[in-house]
PDB file of C-alpha atoms in Angstrom:
ATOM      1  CA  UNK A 305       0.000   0.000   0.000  1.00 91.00           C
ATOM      2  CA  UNK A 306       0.804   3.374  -0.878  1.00 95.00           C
ATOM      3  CA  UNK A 307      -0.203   6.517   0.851  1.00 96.00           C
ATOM      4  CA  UNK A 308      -1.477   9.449  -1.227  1.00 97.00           C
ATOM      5  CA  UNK A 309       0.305  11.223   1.668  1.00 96.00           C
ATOM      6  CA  UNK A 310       3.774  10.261   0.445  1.00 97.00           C
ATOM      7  CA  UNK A 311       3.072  11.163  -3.413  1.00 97.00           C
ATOM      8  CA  UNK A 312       1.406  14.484  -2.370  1.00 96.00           C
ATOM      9  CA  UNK A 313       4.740  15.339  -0.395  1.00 94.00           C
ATOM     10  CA  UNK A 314       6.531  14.647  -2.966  1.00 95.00           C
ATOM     11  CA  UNK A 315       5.041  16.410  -5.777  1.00 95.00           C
ATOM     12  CA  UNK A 316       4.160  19.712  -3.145  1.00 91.00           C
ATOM     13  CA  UNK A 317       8.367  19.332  -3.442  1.00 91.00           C
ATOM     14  CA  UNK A 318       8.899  20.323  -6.864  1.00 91.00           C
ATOM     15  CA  UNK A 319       6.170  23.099  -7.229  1.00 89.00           C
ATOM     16  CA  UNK A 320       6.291  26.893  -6.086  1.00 82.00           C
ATOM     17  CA  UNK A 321       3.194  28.192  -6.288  1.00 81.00           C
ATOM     18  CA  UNK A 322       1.935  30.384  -3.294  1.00 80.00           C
ATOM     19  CA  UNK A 323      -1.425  29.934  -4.638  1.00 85.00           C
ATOM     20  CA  UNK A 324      -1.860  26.268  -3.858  1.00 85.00           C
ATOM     21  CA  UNK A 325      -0.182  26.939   0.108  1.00 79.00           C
ATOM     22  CA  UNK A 326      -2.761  29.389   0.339  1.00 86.00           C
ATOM     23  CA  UNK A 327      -5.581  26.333   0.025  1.00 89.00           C
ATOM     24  CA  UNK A 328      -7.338  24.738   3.113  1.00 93.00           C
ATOM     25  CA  UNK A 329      -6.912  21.668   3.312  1.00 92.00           C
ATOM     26  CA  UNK A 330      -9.675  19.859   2.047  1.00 93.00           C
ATOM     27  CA  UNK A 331      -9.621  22.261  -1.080  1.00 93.00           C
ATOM     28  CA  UNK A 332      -5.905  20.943  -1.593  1.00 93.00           C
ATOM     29  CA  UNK A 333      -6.690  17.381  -0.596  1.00 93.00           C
ATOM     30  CA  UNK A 334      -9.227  17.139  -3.294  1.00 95.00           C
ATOM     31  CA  UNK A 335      -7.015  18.932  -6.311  1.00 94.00           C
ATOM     32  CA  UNK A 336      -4.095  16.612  -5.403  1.00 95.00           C
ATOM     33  CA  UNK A 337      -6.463  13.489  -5.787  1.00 97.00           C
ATOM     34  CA  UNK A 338      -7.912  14.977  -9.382  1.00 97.00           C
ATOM     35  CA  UNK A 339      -4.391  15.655 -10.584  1.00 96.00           C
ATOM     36  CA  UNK A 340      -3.286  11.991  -9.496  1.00 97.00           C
ATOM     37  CA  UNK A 341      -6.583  10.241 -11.742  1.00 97.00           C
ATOM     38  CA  UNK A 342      -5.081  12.390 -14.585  1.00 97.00           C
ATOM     39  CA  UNK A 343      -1.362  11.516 -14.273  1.00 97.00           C
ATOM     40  CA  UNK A 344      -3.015   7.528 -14.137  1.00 97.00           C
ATOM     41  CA  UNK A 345      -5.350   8.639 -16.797  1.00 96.00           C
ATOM     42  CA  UNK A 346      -2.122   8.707 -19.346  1.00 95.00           C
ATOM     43  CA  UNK A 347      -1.688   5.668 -21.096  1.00 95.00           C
ATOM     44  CA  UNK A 348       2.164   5.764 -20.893  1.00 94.00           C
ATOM     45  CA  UNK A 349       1.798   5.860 -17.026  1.00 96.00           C
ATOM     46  CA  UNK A 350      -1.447   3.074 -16.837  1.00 95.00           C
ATOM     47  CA  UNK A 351       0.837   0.643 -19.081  1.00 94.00           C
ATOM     48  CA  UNK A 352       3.776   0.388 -16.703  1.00 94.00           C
ATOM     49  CA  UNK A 353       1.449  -1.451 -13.904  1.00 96.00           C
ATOM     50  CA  UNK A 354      -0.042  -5.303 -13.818  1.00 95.00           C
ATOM     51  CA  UNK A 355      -2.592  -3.546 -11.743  1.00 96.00           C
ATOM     52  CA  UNK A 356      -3.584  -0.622  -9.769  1.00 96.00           C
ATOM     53  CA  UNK A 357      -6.442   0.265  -7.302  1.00 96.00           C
ATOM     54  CA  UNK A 358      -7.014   3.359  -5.189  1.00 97.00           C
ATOM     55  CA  UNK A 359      -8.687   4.223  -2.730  1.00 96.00           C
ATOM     56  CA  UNK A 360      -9.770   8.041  -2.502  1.00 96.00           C
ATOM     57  CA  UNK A 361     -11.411   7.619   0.643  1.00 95.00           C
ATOM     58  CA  UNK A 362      -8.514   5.790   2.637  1.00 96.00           C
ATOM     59  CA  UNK A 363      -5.989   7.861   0.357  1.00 96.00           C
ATOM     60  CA  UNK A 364      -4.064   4.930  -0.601  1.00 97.00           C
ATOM     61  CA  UNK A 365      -3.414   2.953  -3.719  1.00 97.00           C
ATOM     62  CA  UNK A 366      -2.007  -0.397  -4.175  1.00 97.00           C
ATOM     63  CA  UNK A 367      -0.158  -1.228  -7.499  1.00 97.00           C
ATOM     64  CA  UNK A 368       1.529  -4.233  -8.967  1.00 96.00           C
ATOM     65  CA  UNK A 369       4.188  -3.312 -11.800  1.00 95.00           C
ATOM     66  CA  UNK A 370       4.440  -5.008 -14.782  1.00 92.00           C
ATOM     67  CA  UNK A 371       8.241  -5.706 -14.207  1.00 91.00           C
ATOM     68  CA  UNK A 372       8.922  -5.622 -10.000  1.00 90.00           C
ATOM     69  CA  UNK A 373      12.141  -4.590  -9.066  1.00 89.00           C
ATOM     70  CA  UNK A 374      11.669  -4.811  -5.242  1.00 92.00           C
ATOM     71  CA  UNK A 375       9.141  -3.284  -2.836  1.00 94.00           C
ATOM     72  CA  UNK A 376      11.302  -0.059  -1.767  1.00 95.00           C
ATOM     73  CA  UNK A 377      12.398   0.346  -5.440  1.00 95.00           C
ATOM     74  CA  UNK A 378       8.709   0.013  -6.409  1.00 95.00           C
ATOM     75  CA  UNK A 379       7.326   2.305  -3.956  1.00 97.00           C
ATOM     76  CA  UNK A 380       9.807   4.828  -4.759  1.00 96.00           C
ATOM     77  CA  UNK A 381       9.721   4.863  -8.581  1.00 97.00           C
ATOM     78  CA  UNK A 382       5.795   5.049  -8.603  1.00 97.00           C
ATOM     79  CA  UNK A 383       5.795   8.271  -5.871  1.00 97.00           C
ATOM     80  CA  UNK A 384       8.359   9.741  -8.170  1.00 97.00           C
ATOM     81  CA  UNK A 385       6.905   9.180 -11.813  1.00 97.00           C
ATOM     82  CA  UNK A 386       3.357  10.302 -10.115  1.00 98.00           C
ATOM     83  CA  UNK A 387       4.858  13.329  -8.836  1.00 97.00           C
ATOM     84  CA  UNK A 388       6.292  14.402 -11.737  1.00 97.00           C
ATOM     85  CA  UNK A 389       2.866  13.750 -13.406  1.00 97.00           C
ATOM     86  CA  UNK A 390       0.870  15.874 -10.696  1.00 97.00           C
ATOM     87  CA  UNK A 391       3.608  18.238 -11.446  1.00 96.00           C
ATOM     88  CA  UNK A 392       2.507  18.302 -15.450  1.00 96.00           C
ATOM     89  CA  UNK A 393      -1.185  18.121 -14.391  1.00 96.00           C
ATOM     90  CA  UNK A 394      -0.693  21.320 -12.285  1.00 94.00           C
ATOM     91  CA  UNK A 395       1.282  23.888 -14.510  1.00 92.00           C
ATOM     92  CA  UNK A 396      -0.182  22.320 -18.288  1.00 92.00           C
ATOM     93  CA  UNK A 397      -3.814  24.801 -17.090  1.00 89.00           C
ATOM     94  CA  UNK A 398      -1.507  27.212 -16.206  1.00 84.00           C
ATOM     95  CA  UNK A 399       0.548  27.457 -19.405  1.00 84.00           C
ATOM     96  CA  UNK A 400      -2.740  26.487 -21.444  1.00 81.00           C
ATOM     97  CA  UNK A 401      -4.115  29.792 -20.219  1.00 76.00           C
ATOM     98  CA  UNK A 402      -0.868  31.880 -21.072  1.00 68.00           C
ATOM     99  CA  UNK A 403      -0.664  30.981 -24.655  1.00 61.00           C
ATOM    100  CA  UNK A 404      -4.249  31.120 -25.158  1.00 59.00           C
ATOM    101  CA  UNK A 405      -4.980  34.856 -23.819  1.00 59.00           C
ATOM    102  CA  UNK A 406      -1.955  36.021 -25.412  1.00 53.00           C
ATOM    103  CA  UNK A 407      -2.956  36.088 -28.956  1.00 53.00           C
ATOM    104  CA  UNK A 408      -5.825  37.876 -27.747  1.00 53.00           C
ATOM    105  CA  UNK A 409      -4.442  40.588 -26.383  1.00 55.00           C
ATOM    106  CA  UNK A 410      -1.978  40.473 -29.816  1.00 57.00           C
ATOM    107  CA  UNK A 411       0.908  42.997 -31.119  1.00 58.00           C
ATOM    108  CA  UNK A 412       4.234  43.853 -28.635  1.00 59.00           C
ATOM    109  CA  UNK A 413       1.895  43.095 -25.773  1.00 57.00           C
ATOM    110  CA  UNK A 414       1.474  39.523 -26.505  1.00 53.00           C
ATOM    111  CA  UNK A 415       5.505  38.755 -27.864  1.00 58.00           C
ATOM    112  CA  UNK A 416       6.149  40.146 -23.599  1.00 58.00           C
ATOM    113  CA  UNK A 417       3.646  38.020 -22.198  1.00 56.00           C
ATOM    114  CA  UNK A 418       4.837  34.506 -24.111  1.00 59.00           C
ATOM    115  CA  UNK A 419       8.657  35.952 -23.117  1.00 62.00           C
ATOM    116  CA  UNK A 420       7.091  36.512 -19.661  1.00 64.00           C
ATOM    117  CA  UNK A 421       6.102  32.936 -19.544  1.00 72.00           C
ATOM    118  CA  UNK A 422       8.749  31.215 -21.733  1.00 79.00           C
ATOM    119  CA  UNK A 423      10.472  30.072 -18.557  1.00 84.00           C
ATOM    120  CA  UNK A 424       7.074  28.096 -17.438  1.00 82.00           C
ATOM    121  CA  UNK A 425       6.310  26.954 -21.187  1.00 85.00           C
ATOM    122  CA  UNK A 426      10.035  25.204 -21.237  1.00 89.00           C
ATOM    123  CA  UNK A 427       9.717  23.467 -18.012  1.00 91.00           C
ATOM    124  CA  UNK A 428       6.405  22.173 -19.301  1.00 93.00           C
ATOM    125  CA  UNK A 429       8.452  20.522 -21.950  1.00 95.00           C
ATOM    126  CA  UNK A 430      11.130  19.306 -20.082  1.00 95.00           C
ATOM    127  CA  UNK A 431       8.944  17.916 -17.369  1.00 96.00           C
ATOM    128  CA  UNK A 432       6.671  15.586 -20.295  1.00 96.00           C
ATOM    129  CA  UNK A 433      10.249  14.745 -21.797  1.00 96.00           C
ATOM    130  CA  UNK A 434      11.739  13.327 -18.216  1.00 96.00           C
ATOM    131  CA  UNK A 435       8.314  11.593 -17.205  1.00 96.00           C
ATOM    132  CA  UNK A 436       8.110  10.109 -20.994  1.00 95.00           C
ATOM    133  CA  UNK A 437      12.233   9.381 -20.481  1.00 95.00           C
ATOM    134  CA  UNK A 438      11.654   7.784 -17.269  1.00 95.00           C
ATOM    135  CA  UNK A 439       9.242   5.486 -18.136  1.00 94.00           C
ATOM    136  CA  UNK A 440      11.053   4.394 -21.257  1.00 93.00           C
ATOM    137  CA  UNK A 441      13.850   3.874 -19.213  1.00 91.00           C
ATOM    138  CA  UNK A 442      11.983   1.580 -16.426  1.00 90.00           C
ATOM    139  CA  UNK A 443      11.069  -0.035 -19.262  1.00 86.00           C
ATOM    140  CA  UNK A 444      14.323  -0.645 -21.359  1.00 85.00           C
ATOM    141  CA  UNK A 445      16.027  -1.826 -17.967  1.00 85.00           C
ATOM    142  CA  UNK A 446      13.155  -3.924 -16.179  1.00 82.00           C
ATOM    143  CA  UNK A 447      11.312  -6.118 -18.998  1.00 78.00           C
ATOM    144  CA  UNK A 448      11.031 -10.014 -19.442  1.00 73.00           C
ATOM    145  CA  UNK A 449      14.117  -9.576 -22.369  1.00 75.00           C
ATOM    146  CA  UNK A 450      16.328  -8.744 -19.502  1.00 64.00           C
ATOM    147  CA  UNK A 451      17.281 -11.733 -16.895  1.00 54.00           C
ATOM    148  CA  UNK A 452      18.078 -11.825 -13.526  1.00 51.00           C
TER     149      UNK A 452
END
């Protein structure tokens, strides 16, 4: 069993966003739990386990991989990967919005806001790249090809 607790920590570790600390709770609680359905929404993500079942009301999931390493390695590769995920789920609205309302706005004005934001629109990137390079990686190195 997994704790939401631990994955939430986690990903709460590689945002900033005073908006989100401002939250109760129960507000934040229930965000973190949407985000988490969309990161195991993703088919990339969903493929990598033999099964999965959570638990919203507990806040826990168990999981099975595909290809188990160990139990600690396990535990620690899923909080990661869904981190990183809840990570994507939170700024992709956030950049979604940017480079839709710019256009809008249009001339000099919009070129500043997209240079304004170009900083939040790369880490996007690089944040689908390392999730998409980590799974491919769990995948290359842990697979029935590969013997013990």
């Amino acid at each position: 069993m997994l704790s939401y607790s631990k994955i939430f920590s986690r990903f709460l570790g590689k945002i900033t966003d005073y908006k989100v600390a401002c939250l109760n709770e129960n507000d934040l609680t229930e965000l973190e739990i949407e985000w988490l359905h969309s990161v195991l929404s993703k088919p990339r993500v969903i493929k990598i386990f033999k099964s999965i079942s959570l638990d919203d009301e507990m806040k826990q999931m168990s999981f099975e991989l595909n290809y188990s390493v160990n139990a600690q390695f396990d535990e620690n590769f899923v909080t990661g990967l869904l981190a990183l995920g809840m990570a994507i789920e939170w700024l992709q609205p956030q950049v979604d919005s940017v480079i839709n309302i710019a256009p809008m706005i249009g001339g000099k004005e919009e070129k500043k806001i997209l240079d304004n934001h170009k900083y939040s629109i790369e880490r996007l990137e690089s944040m689908k790249t390392e999730l998409n390079k980590t799974i491919r990686d769990y995948g290359y190195m842990y697979n029935s090809y590969i013997s013990d």
